Tab-separated table of C-alpha atoms in Angstrom:
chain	number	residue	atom	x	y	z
B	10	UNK	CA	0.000	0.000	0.000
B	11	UNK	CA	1.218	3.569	-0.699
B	12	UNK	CA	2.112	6.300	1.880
B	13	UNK	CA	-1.043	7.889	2.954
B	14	UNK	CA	-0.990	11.975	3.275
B	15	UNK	CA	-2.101	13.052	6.649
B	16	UNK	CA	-5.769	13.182	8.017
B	17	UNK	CA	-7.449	15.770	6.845
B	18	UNK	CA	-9.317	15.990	10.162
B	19	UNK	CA	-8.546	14.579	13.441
B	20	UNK	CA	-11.353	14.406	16.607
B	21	UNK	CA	-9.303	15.489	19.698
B	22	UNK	CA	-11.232	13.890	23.297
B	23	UNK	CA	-9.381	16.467	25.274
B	24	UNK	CA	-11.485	14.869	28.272
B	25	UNK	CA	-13.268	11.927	29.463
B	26	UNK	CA	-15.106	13.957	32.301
B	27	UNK	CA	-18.977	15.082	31.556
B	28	UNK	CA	-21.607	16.864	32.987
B	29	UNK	CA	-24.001	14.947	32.097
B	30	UNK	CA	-24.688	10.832	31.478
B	31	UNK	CA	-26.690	10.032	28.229
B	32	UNK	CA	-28.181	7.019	27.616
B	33	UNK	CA	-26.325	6.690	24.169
B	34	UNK	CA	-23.032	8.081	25.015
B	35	UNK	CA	-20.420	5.907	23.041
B	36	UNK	CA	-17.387	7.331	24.986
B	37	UNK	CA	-18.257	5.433	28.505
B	38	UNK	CA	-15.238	3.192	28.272
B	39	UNK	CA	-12.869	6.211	28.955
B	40	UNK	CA	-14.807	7.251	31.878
B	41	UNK	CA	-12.442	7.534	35.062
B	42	UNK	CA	-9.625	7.333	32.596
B	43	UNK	CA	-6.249	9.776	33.573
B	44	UNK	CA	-6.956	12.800	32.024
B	45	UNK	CA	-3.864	14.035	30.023
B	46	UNK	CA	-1.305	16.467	31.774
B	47	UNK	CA	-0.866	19.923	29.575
B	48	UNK	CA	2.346	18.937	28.504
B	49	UNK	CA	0.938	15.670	26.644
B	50	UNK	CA	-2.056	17.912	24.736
B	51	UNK	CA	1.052	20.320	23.862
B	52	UNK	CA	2.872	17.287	22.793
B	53	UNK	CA	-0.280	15.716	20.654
B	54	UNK	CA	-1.008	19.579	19.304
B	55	UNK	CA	2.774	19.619	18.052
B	56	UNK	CA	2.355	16.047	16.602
B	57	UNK	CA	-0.825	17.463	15.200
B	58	UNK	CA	1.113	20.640	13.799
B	59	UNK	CA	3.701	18.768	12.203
B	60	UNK	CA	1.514	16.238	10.226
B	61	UNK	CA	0.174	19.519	8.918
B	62	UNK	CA	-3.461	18.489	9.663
B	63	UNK	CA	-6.164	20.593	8.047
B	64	UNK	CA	-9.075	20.678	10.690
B	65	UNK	CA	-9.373	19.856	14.305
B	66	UNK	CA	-12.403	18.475	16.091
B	67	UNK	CA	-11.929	18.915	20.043
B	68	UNK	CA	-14.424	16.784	22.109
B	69	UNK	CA	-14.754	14.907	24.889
B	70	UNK	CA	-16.364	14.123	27.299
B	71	UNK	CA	-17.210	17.143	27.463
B	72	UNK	CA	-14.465	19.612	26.155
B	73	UNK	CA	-15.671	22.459	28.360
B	74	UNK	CA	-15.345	20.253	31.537
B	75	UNK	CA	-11.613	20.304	30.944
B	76	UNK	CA	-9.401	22.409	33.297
B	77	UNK	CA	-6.963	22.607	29.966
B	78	UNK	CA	-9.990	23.584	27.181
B	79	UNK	CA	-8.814	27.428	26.889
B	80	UNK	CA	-5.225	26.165	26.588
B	81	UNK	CA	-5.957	23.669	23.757
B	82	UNK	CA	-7.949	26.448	21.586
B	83	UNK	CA	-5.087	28.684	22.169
B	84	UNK	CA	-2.305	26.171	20.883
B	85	UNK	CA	-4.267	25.174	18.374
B	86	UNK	CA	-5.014	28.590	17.454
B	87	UNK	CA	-1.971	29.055	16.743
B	88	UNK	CA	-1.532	26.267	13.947
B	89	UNK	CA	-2.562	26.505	10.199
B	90	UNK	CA	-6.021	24.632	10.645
B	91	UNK	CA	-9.769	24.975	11.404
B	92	UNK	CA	-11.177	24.092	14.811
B	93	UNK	CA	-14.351	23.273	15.572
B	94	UNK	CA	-15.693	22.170	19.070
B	95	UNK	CA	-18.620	19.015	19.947
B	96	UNK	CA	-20.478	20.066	22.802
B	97	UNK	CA	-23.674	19.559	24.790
B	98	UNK	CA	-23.608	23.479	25.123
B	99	UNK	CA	-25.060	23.294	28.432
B	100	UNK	CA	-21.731	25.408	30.075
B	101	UNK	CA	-21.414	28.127	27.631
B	102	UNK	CA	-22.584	30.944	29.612
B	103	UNK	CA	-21.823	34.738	28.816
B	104	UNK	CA	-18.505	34.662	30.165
B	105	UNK	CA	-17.698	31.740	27.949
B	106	UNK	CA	-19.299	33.066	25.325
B	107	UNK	CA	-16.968	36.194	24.997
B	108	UNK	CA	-13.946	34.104	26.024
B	109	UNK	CA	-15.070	32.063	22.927
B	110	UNK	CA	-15.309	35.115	20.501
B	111	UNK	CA	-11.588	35.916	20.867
B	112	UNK	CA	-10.715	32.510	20.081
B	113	UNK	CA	-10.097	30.594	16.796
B	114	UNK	CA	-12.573	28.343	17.154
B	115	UNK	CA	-15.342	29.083	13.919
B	116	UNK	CA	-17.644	26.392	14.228
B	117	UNK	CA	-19.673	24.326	16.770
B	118	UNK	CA	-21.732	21.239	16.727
B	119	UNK	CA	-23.948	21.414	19.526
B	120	UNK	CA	-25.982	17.904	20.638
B	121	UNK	CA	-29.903	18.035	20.853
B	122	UNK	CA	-32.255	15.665	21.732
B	123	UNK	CA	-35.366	16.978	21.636
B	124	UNK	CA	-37.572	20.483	20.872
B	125	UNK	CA	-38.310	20.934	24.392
B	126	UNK	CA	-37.661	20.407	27.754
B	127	UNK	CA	-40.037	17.511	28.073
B	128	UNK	CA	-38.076	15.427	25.655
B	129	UNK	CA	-34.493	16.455	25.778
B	130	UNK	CA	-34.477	16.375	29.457
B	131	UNK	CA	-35.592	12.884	29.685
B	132	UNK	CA	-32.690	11.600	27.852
B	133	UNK	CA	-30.410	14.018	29.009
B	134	UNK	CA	-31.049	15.467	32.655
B	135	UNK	CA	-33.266	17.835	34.115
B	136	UNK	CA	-32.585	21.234	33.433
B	137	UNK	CA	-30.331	20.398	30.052
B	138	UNK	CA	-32.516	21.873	27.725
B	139	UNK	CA	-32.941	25.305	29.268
B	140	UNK	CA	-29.051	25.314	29.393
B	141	UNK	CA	-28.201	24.486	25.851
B	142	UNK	CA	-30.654	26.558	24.772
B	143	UNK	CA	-28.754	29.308	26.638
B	144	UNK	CA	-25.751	27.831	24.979
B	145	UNK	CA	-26.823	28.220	21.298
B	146	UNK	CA	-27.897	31.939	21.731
B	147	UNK	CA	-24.895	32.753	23.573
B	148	UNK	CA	-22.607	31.037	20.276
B	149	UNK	CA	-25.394	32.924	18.199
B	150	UNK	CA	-24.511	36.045	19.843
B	151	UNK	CA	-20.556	35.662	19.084
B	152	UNK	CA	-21.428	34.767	15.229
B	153	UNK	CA	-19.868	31.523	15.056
B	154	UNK	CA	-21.384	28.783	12.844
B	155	UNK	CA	-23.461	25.803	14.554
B	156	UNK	CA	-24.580	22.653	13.258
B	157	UNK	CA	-27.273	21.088	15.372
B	158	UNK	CA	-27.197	17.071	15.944
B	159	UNK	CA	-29.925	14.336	17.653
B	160	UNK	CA	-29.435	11.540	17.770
B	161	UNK	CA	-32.650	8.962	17.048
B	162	UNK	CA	-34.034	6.966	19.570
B	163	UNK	CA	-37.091	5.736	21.422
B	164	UNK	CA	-37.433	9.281	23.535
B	165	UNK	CA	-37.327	11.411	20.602
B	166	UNK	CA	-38.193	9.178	17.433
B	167	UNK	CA	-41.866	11.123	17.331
B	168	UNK	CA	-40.551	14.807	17.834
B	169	UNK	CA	-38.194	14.849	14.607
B	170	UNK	CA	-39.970	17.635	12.880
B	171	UNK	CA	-40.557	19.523	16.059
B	172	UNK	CA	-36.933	19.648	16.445
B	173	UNK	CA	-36.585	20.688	12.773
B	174	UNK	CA	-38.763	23.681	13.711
B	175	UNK	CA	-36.728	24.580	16.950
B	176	UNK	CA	-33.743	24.316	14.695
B	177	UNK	CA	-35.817	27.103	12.155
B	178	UNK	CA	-36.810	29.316	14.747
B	179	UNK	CA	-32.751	29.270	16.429
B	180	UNK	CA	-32.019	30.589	13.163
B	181	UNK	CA	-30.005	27.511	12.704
B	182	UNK	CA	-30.230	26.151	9.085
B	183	UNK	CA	-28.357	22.838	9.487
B	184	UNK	CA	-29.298	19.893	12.014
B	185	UNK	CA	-28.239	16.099	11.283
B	186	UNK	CA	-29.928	13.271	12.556
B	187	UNK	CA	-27.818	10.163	13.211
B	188	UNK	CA	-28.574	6.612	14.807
B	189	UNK	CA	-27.199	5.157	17.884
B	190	UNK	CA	-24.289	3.239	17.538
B	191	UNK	CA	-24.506	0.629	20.264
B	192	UNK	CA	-21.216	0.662	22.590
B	193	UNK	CA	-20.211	2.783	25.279
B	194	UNK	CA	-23.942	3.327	27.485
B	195	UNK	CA	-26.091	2.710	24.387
B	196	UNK	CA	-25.228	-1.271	24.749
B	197	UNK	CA	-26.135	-1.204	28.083
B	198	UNK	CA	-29.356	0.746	28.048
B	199	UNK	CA	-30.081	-1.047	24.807
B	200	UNK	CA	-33.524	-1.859	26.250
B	201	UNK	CA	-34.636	1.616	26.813
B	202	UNK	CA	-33.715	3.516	23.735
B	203	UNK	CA	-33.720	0.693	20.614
B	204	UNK	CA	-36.649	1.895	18.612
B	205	UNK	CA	-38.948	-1.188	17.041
B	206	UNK	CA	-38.710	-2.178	12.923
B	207	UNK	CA	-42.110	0.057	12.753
B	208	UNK	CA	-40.567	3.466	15.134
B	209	UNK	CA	-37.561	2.673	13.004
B	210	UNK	CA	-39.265	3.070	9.515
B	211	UNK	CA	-41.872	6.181	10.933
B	212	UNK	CA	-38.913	8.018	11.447
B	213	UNK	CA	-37.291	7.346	8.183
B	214	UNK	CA	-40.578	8.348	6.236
B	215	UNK	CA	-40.459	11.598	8.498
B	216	UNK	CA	-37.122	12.691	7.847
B	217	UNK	CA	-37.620	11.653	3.587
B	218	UNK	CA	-40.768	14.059	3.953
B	219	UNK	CA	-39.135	16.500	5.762
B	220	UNK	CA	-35.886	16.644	3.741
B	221	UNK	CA	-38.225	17.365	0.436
B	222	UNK	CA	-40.340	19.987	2.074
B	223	UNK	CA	-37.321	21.569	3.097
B	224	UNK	CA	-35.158	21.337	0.467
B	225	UNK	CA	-32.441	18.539	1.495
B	226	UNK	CA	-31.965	20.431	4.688
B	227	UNK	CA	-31.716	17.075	6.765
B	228	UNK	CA	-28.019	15.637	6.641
B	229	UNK	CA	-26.797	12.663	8.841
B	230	UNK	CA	-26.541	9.079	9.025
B	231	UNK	CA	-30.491	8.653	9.129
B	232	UNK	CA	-30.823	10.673	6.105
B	233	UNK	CA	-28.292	7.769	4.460
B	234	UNK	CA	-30.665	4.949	5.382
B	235	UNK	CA	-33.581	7.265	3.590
B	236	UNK	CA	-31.493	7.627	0.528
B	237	UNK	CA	-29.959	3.338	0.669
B	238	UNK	CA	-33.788	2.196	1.213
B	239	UNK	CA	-35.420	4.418	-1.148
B	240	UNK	CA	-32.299	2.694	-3.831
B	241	UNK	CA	-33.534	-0.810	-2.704
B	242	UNK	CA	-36.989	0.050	-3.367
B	243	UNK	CA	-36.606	0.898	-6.865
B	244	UNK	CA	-33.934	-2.122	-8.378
B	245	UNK	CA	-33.710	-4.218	-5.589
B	246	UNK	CA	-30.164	-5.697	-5.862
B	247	UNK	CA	-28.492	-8.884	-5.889
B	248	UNK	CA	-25.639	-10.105	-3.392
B	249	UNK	CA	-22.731	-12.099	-4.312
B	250	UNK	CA	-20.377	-13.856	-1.105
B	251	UNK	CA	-17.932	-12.909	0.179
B	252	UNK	CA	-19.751	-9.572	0.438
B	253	UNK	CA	-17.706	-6.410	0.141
B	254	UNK	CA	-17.886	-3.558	2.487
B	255	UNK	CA	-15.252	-0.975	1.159
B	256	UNK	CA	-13.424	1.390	2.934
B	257	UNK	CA	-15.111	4.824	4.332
B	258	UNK	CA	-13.443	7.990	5.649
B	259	UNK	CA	-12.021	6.102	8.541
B	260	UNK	CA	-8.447	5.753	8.593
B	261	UNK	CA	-8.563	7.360	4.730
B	262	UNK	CA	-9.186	10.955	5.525
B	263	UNK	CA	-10.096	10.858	9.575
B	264	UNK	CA	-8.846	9.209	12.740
B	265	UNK	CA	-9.702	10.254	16.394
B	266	UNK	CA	-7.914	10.812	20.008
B	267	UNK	CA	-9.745	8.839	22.434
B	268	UNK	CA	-9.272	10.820	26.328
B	269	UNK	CA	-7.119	8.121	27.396
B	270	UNK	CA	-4.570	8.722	24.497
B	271	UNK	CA	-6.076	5.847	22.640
B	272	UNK	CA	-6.209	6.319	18.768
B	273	UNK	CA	-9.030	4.966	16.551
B	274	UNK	CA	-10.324	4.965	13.396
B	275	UNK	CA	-12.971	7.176	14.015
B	276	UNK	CA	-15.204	8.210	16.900
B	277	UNK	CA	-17.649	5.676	16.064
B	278	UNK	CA	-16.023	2.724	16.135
B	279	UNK	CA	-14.579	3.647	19.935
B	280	UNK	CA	-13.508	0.122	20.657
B	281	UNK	CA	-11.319	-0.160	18.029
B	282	UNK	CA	-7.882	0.842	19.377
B	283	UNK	CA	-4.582	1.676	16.227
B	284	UNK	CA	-2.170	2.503	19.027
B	285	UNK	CA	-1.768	4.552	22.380
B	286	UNK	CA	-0.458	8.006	22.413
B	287	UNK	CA	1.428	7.460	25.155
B	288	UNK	CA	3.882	4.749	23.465
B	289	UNK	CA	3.992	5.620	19.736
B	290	UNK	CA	3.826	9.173	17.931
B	291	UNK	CA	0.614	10.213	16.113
B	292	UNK	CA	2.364	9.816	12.825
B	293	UNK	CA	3.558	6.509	12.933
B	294	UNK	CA	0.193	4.870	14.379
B	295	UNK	CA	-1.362	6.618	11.331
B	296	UNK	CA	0.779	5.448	8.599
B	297	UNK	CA	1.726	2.054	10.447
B	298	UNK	CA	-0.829	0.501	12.333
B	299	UNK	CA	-1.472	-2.460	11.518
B	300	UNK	CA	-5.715	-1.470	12.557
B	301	UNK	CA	-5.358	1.508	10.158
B	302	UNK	CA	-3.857	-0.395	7.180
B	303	UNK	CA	-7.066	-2.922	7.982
B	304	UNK	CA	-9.993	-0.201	7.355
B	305	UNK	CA	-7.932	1.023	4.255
B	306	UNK	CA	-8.991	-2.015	2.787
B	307	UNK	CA	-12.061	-3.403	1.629
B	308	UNK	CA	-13.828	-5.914	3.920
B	309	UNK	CA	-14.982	-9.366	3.068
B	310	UNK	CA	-18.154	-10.857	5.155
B	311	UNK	CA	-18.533	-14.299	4.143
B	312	UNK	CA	-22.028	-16.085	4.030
B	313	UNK	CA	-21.959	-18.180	7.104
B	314	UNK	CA	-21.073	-15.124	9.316
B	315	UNK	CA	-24.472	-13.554	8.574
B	316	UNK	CA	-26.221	-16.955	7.475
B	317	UNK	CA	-29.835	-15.727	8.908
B	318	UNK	CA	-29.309	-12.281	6.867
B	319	UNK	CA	-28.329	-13.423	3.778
B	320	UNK	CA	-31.642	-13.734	1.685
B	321	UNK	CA	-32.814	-10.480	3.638
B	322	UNK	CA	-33.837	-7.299	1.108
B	323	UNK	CA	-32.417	-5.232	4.005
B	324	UNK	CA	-28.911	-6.501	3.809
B	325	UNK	CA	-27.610	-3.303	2.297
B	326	UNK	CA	-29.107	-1.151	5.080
B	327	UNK	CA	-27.554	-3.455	7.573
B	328	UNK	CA	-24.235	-4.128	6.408
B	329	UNK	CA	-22.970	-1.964	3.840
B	330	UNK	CA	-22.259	1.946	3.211
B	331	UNK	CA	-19.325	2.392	6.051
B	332	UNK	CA	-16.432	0.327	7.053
B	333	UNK	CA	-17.402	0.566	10.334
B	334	UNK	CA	-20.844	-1.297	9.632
B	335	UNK	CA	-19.586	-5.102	10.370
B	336	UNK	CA	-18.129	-3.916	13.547
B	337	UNK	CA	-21.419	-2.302	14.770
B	338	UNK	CA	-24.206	-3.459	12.367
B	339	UNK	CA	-27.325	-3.710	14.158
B	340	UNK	CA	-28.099	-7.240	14.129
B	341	UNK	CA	-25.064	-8.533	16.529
B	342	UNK	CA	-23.565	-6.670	19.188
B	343	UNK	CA	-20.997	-8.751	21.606
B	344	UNK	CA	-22.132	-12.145	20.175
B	345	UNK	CA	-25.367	-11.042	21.162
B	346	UNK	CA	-28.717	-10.755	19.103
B	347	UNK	CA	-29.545	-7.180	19.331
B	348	UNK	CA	-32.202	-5.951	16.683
B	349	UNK	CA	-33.494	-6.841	13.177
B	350	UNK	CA	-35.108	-4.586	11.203
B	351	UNK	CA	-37.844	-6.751	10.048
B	352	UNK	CA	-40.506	-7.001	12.396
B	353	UNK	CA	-41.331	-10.673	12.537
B	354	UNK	CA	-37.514	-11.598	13.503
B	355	UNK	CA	-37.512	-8.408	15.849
B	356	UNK	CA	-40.203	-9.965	18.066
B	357	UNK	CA	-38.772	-13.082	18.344
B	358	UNK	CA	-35.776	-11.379	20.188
């Protein structure tokens, strides 16, 4: 395989702590992990630097829990890239706020899980929604960009378009809507957020309506099943083993720092460790790893690993469209039957 260039972007968990404790929150295997020392972020900023990197994604955790937040904008501020921040938004206040608007950060994406109180805070903790509410208008206020993003589930499945509204009236004119991917808490309160084969398709024919009402103004993962189902509707294909998943952005064009120096693919597939920080440079897990070099190829799933799924019509939802997908496809999780997206095998569960 040829040299890779660098990244192009590069998620940065600058913290494992959190102020609050979602029910889908991927990132739980890092919690009560060391937090890193000032002198390791400079050290991973300088790594970052050098690779020249073109955009930074600082998260957590919670980035604004970290003691070491303002000093990570700064030194990153003062490299040739683009930072962005993923936040909750529940601690930007008005001190924040201006602290933020002499910084280099440009661009937020701010999580939100409902269009009120009596959603969002159910999934998220009393009192949440009132504070990233404050959050937004204070990031309004400072004329930074913000991308809004849910995340699907059984609390907020029936409030999509209501949180397309909220989005309108914010003056916000991009929100994405992703699905859970089930690690971290999400595997463990499995039982309480999977949505059913028929909340699963409800949603999908709200966000198709809604992104043709509005003019494609829907983006995210759950706008990709909409688009891959409304494909298998029309010529429904034909599958040939060993199946091919090819590769995605992860590992081509993306990787992320986990909190506990931990270096993965991508954010979503958490679990899946390239190297530690803390014994090998940035660079050299990047272009070496044997992990990495794995999700630059294509990946082969052979019949008998998904024998039950094999005739399905649904296979291509399931299983194909990111590398990541036969690490967390929704039908296994941990050896475990999870979900199937056809209601007569999801009742049998």
């Amino acid at each position: 395989m040829k040299t890779l260039s660098a990244p192009h972007n590069i998620s940065f968990g600058i913290t494992n702590k959190c102020n609050l404790a979602c029910k889908h929150c991927l990132a739980s295997s890092t919690t009560g992990c060391r937090e890193f020392s000032r002198e390791m972020l400079l050290n991973i900023i300088h790594q970052i630097r050098d690779m020249k990197i073109f955009s930074v994604s600082i998260f957590g955790g919670e980035p604004f829990m970290s003691e070491h937040f303002h000093f990570v904008a700064e030194e990153l501020g003062k490299c040739p890239l683009t930072i962005s921040v993923n936040t909750n938004g529940t601690l930007i206040d008005r001190e924040e706020a201006d602290w933020l608007a002499r910084s280099k950060i440009r661009s937020y994406c701010i999580s939100i899980d409902g269009s009120c109180a009596e959603v969002h805070d159910a999934f998220r903790g009393q009192g949440s929604f009132d504070k990233v509410i404050r959050g937004i208008e204070e990031i309004k206020r400072i004329k930074r960009g913000i991308t809004l993003s849910a995340i699907l589930t059984k609390f907020n499945y029936h409030d999509i378009e209501n949180m397309y509204k909220l989005s309108c009236e914010l003056g916000i004119n991009s929100i994405r809507f992703n699905n859970v991917c089930y690690v971290g808490n999400a595997a463990c309160y499995s039982d309480q957020i999977l949505m059913t084969p028929a909340e699963t398709f409800q949603s999908l024919d709200v966000v198709r309506e809604l992104n043709k009402k509005y003019k494609n103004a829907i983006t995210g993962s759950v706008m990709t099943q909409v688009e891959i189902l409304d494909k298998l509707r029309e010529a429904p294909p034909t599958f040939e083993f060993p199946l091919m998943v090819s590769p995605c952005g992860a590992a081509m064009k993306q990787c992320a720092i986990r909190p506990d120096g931990k270096v993965v693919p991508c954010e979503i597939i958490w679990d899946c460790v390239a190297g530690d920080l803390y014994e090998t440079s940035l660079k050299d897990i990047w272009l070496n790893s044997p992990v990495m070099n794995q999700f630059r190829e294509p990946a082969y799933l052979q019949a008998e690993e998904i024998a039950e799924c094999v005739n399905c019509e649904y296979l291509r939802l399931c299983y194909l469209g990111h590398r990541c997908q036969p690490y967390h496809n929704p039908g296994k999780f941990m050896n475990k039957k999870l979900y199937c997206i056809k209601e007569e095998v999801f009742n049998t569960l």
